[in-house]
Amino acid sequence: HIALNGGTYDGIIHLPFNQRCEAIDKWLSCRPSYENIHIIKFEDLAGAQGGGSDEKRDNCIDTIFTILDIPEEKKSTVQDNLFGKGRYTFRSGQIDSWQKDLPPAIIKDCENSIGDYLQKWDYK
């Protein structure tokens, strides 16, 4: 509830999630005008092990490597280490896993609070 509505947890002040989405949306909205902003979605990085596509994952990693000018030979290291025992690259690593991890009431609260962003960003 704190992540969604804001508040203090463990001494850290958290802004409401809709305010954080608003801040991100400003970056997303200016993307066509600024070529130095690149949008990466979890779904593009998850690959087949996460319920996505290895082709999308590889294309996403290629783009990141090109933007950051990282040597090509390091790409397989990144691809091979996204998933596996003891790796914490992603919370669970599965696309849409939040649907079974969150109670329906919280999902409804999220839809009410940030539904416009979810729709705008193609998550709904």
Coordinates of N, CA and C in Angstrom, one line a residue:
H1 N 0.8 -1.2 0.0 CA 0.0 0.0 0.0 C 0.9 1.3 0.0
I2 N 2.0 1.2 0.7 CA 2.9 2.4 0.7 C 3.5 2.6 -0.7
A3 N 3.8 1.6 -1.4 CA 4.4 1.8 -2.8 C 3.3 2.4 -3.7
L4 N 2.1 2.1 -3.5 CA 1.0 2.6 -4.3 C 0.6 4.0 -3.9
N5 N 0.4 4.2 -2.6 CA -0.2 5.4 -2.1 C 0.8 6.4 -1.5
G6 N 2.1 6.0 -1.3 CA 3.1 6.8 -0.7 C 3.1 6.6 0.8
G7 N 4.2 7.1 1.4 CA 4.4 7.0 2.8 C 5.8 6.7 3.2
T8 N 6.1 6.4 4.4 CA 7.4 6.1 4.9 C 7.5 4.7 5.3
Y9 N 8.5 4.0 4.8 CA 8.8 2.6 5.2 C 10.3 2.5 5.5
D10 N 10.6 1.9 6.6 CA 12.0 1.7 7.0 C 12.8 3.0 6.9
G11 N 12.2 4.1 7.2 CA 12.9 5.4 7.2 C 13.0 6.0 5.9
I12 N 12.5 5.4 4.9 CA 12.5 6.0 3.5 C 11.2 6.5 3.1
I13 N 11.2 7.7 2.6 CA 9.9 8.3 2.1 C 9.7 7.9 0.7
H14 N 8.5 7.4 0.4 CA 8.1 6.9 -0.9 C 7.0 7.8 -1.5
L15 N 7.2 8.3 -2.7 CA 6.2 9.1 -3.3 C 5.1 8.1 -3.8
P16 N 3.8 8.6 -3.9 CA 2.8 7.7 -4.5 C 3.2 7.3 -5.9
F17 N 2.8 6.1 -6.2 CA 3.2 5.5 -7.5 C 2.7 6.3 -8.7
N18 N 1.5 6.9 -8.6 CA 1.1 7.7 -9.8 C 2.0 8.9 -10.0
Q19 N 2.6 9.5 -8.9 CA 3.6 10.5 -9.1 C 4.9 10.0 -9.8
R20 N 5.3 8.8 -9.4 CA 6.5 8.3 -10.0 C 6.2 7.9 -11.5
C21 N 5.0 7.5 -11.8 CA 4.6 7.2 -13.2 C 4.6 8.5 -14.0
E22 N 4.1 9.6 -13.4 CA 4.1 10.9 -14.1 C 5.5 11.3 -14.4
A23 N 6.5 11.1 -13.5 CA 7.9 11.5 -13.8 C 8.4 10.7 -14.9
I24 N 8.1 9.4 -15.0 CA 8.6 8.5 -16.0 C 8.0 8.9 -17.3
D25 N 6.7 9.2 -17.3 CA 5.9 9.5 -18.5 C 6.5 10.7 -19.2
K26 N 7.0 11.7 -18.5 CA 7.7 12.8 -19.1 C 8.9 12.4 -19.9
W27 N 9.6 11.4 -19.5 CA 10.7 10.9 -20.3 C 10.2 10.2 -21.5
L28 N 9.2 9.4 -21.3 CA 8.6 8.6 -22.4 C 8.0 9.5 -23.5
S29 N 7.4 10.6 -23.0 CA 6.7 11.5 -23.9 C 7.7 12.3 -24.8
C30 N 8.9 12.6 -24.2 CA 9.8 13.4 -25.0 C 10.7 12.6 -25.9
R31 N 10.6 11.2 -25.9 CA 11.5 10.3 -26.6 C 11.6 10.7 -28.1
P32 N 10.5 10.9 -28.8 CA 10.7 11.2 -30.3 C 11.6 12.4 -30.6
S33 N 11.6 13.3 -29.7 CA 12.4 14.5 -29.9 C 13.9 14.4 -29.4
Y34 N 14.2 13.4 -28.6 CA 15.5 13.3 -28.0 C 16.0 11.9 -28.3
E35 N 16.9 11.7 -29.2 CA 17.4 10.4 -29.6 C 18.3 9.8 -28.5
N36 N 18.7 10.5 -27.5 CA 19.5 9.9 -26.4 C 18.7 9.3 -25.3
I37 N 17.4 9.2 -25.5 CA 16.5 8.5 -24.6 C 16.1 7.2 -25.2
H38 N 16.4 6.1 -24.6 CA 16.0 4.8 -25.1 C 15.2 4.0 -24.1
I39 N 14.0 3.6 -24.5 CA 13.1 2.9 -23.6 C 13.3 1.4 -23.7
I40 N 13.4 0.8 -22.5 CA 13.6 -0.6 -22.4 C 12.5 -1.1 -21.5
K41 N 11.8 -2.1 -21.9 CA 10.7 -2.8 -21.1 C 11.2 -4.1 -20.6
F42 N 10.8 -4.5 -19.4 CA 11.2 -5.8 -18.9 C 10.8 -6.9 -19.9
E43 N 9.6 -6.8 -20.5 CA 9.1 -7.8 -21.5 C 10.1 -8.0 -22.7
D44 N 10.8 -6.9 -23.0 CA 11.8 -7.1 -24.1 C 13.1 -7.7 -23.7
L45 N 13.3 -7.8 -22.4 CA 14.6 -8.4 -21.9 C 14.4 -9.8 -21.3
A46 N 13.1 -10.2 -21.0 CA 12.9 -11.4 -20.3 C 13.3 -12.6 -21.1
G47 N 13.2 -12.6 -22.4 CA 13.6 -13.8 -23.2 C 12.6 -14.9 -23.0
A48 N 12.9 -16.0 -23.6 CA 12.0 -17.2 -23.6 C 11.9 -17.8 -22.1
Q49 N 13.0 -17.7 -21.3 CA 12.9 -18.2 -20.0 C 12.0 -17.4 -19.1
G50 N 11.7 -16.2 -19.5 CA 10.8 -15.3 -18.7 C 9.4 -15.2 -19.4
G51 N 9.2 -16.0 -20.4 CA 7.9 -16.0 -21.0 C 7.8 -15.0 -22.2
G52 N 9.0 -14.5 -22.7 CA 9.0 -13.6 -23.8 C 9.7 -14.3 -25.0
S53 N 10.4 -13.4 -25.7 CA 11.1 -13.9 -27.0 C 12.6 -13.7 -26.9
D54 N 13.4 -14.7 -27.2 CA 14.8 -14.6 -27.2 C 15.2 -13.6 -28.3
E55 N 14.5 -13.5 -29.4 CA 14.8 -12.6 -30.5 C 14.7 -11.1 -30.0
K56 N 13.6 -10.8 -29.3 CA 13.4 -9.5 -28.7 C 14.5 -9.2 -27.7
R57 N 14.8 -10.2 -26.8 CA 15.9 -10.0 -25.8 C 17.2 -9.6 -26.5
D58 N 17.5 -10.4 -27.5 CA 18.8 -10.2 -28.2 C 18.8 -8.9 -28.9
N59 N 17.7 -8.5 -29.5 CA 17.7 -7.2 -30.2 C 17.8 -6.0 -29.2
C60 N 17.2 -6.2 -28.0 CA 17.3 -5.2 -27.0 C 18.7 -5.1 -26.5
I61 N 19.4 -6.2 -26.2 CA 20.7 -6.2 -25.7 C 21.7 -5.6 -26.8
D62 N 21.4 -6.0 -28.1 CA 22.2 -5.4 -29.2 C 22.1 -3.9 -29.2
T63 N 20.9 -3.4 -29.0 CA 20.7 -1.9 -29.0 C 21.4 -1.3 -27.8
I64 N 21.3 -1.9 -26.6 CA 22.0 -1.4 -25.4 C 23.5 -1.3 -25.6
F65 N 24.1 -2.4 -26.2 CA 25.5 -2.5 -26.4 C 26.0 -1.4 -27.4
T66 N 25.1 -1.2 -28.4 CA 25.5 -0.2 -29.4 C 25.5 1.2 -28.8
I67 N 24.4 1.5 -28.1 CA 24.3 2.8 -27.4 C 25.4 3.1 -26.5
L68 N 25.8 2.1 -25.7 CA 26.8 2.2 -24.7 C 28.2 1.9 -25.2
D69 N 28.3 1.5 -26.4 CA 29.6 1.2 -27.1 C 30.4 0.1 -26.3
I70 N 29.6 -0.9 -26.0 CA 30.2 -2.1 -25.3 C 30.7 -3.1 -26.3
P71 N 31.9 -3.7 -26.1 CA 32.4 -4.7 -27.1 C 31.4 -5.8 -27.3
E72 N 31.3 -6.2 -28.5 CA 30.3 -7.3 -28.9 C 30.6 -8.6 -28.1
E73 N 31.9 -8.9 -27.9 CA 32.2 -10.2 -27.3 C 31.7 -10.4 -25.8
K74 N 31.2 -9.3 -25.2 CA 30.7 -9.4 -23.9 C 29.2 -9.7 -23.9
K75 N 28.6 -9.7 -25.0 CA 27.1 -9.9 -25.1 C 26.7 -11.2 -24.6
S76 N 27.4 -12.3 -24.9 CA 27.0 -13.6 -24.5 C 27.0 -13.7 -23.0
T77 N 28.0 -13.0 -22.4 CA 28.0 -13.0 -20.9 C 26.8 -12.5 -20.3
V78 N 26.3 -11.4 -20.8 CA 25.0 -10.7 -20.4 C 23.9 -11.7 -20.6
Q79 N 23.7 -12.2 -21.8 CA 22.6 -13.1 -22.1 C 22.6 -14.3 -21.2
D80 N 23.8 -14.9 -21.0 CA 23.9 -16.1 -20.2 C 23.7 -15.9 -18.7
N81 N 23.7 -14.7 -18.3 CA 23.7 -14.4 -16.8 C 22.4 -13.6 -16.4
L82 N 21.5 -13.5 -17.3 CA 20.2 -12.8 -16.9 C 19.4 -13.7 -15.9
F83 N 19.4 -15.0 -16.2 CA 18.6 -15.9 -15.4 C 19.5 -17.0 -14.8
G84 N 19.1 -17.6 -13.7 CA 19.8 -18.7 -13.1 C 19.8 -18.6 -11.6
K85 N 20.2 -19.7 -11.0 CA 20.3 -19.8 -9.6 C 21.2 -18.8 -9.0
G86 N 20.8 -18.0 -8.0 CA 21.6 -17.0 -7.4 C 21.7 -15.7 -8.1
R87 N 21.0 -15.6 -9.2 CA 20.9 -14.3 -10.0 C 19.7 -13.6 -9.7
Y88 N 19.8 -12.3 -9.5 CA 18.6 -11.5 -9.1 C 18.4 -10.3 -10.0
T89 N 18.6 -10.6 -11.3 CA 18.4 -9.6 -12.3 C 17.0 -9.1 -12.3
F90 N 16.0 -10.0 -12.2 CA 14.6 -9.7 -12.2 C 14.0 -10.3 -10.9
R91 N 12.9 -9.6 -10.4 CA 12.3 -10.1 -9.2 C 11.9 -11.6 -9.3
S92 N 11.1 -12.0 -10.3 CA 10.8 -13.4 -10.5 C 11.3 -13.8 -11.9
G93 N 11.4 -12.9 -12.8 CA 11.9 -13.2 -14.1 C 10.8 -13.6 -15.1
Q94 N 9.5 -13.6 -14.6 CA 8.4 -14.1 -15.5 C 7.5 -12.9 -15.8
I95 N 7.2 -12.8 -17.1 CA 6.3 -11.8 -17.6 C 4.9 -12.1 -17.0
D96 N 4.3 -11.0 -16.5 CA 2.9 -11.1 -15.9 C 2.8 -11.8 -14.6
S97 N 4.0 -12.1 -13.9 CA 3.9 -12.9 -12.7 C 3.2 -12.1 -11.6
W98 N 3.2 -10.7 -11.7 CA 2.5 -9.9 -10.7 C 1.1 -10.3 -10.6
Q99 N 0.4 -10.8 -11.6 CA -1.0 -11.1 -11.6 C -1.3 -12.2 -10.6
K100 N -0.3 -13.1 -10.4 CA -0.6 -14.2 -9.4 C 0.1 -13.8 -8.0
D101 N 1.0 -12.8 -8.0 CA 1.7 -12.5 -6.8 C 0.9 -11.4 -6.0
L102 N 0.1 -10.6 -6.6 CA -0.6 -9.5 -5.9 C -2.1 -9.9 -5.7
P103 N -2.7 -9.6 -4.6 CA -4.1 -9.9 -4.3 C -4.9 -9.1 -5.3
P104 N -6.1 -9.6 -5.7 CA -7.0 -8.9 -6.6 C -7.4 -7.5 -6.1
A105 N -7.5 -7.3 -4.9 CA -7.9 -6.0 -4.3 C -6.8 -4.9 -4.6
I106 N -5.5 -5.3 -4.5 CA -4.4 -4.4 -4.8 C -4.3 -4.2 -6.3
I107 N -4.5 -5.2 -7.1 CA -4.5 -5.0 -8.5 C -5.6 -4.0 -8.9
K108 N -6.7 -4.1 -8.3 CA -7.8 -3.1 -8.6 C -7.4 -1.7 -8.1
D109 N -6.8 -1.6 -7.0 CA -6.3 -0.3 -6.5 C -5.3 0.3 -7.5
C110 N -4.4 -0.6 -8.0 CA -3.4 -0.1 -9.0 C -4.1 0.4 -10.3
E111 N -5.0 -0.4 -10.7 CA -5.8 0.0 -11.9 C -6.5 1.3 -11.7
N112 N -7.0 1.6 -10.6 CA -7.7 2.8 -10.3 C -6.7 4.0 -10.2
S113 N -5.6 3.7 -9.6 CA -4.6 4.8 -9.4 C -3.7 5.1 -10.6
I114 N -3.3 4.1 -11.3 CA -2.4 4.3 -12.5 C -2.9 3.7 -13.8
G115 N -4.1 3.4 -13.8 CA -4.7 2.8 -15.0 C -4.4 3.5 -16.3
D116 N -4.5 4.8 -16.3 CA -4.2 5.6 -17.5 C -2.8 5.4 -18.0
Y117 N -1.8 5.3 -17.1 CA -0.5 5.1 -17.5 C -0.3 3.6 -18.0
L118 N -1.0 2.7 -17.4 CA -0.9 1.3 -17.8 C -1.4 1.2 -19.3
Q119 N -2.5 1.9 -19.5 CA -3.1 1.8 -20.9 C -2.1 2.6 -21.9
K120 N -1.7 3.7 -21.5 CA -0.8 4.5 -22.4 C 0.5 3.8 -22.7
W121 N 1.0 3.0 -21.7 CA 2.3 2.3 -21.9 C 2.1 0.9 -22.4
D122 N 0.8 0.6 -22.9 CA 0.5 -0.8 -23.4 C 0.6 -1.9 -22.4
Y123 N 0.3 -1.7 -21.2 CA 0.2 -2.7 -20.2 C -1.2 -3.1 -19.8
K124 N -2.2 -2.6 -20.5 CA -3.5 -2.9 -20.2 C -4.3 -3.1 -21.4

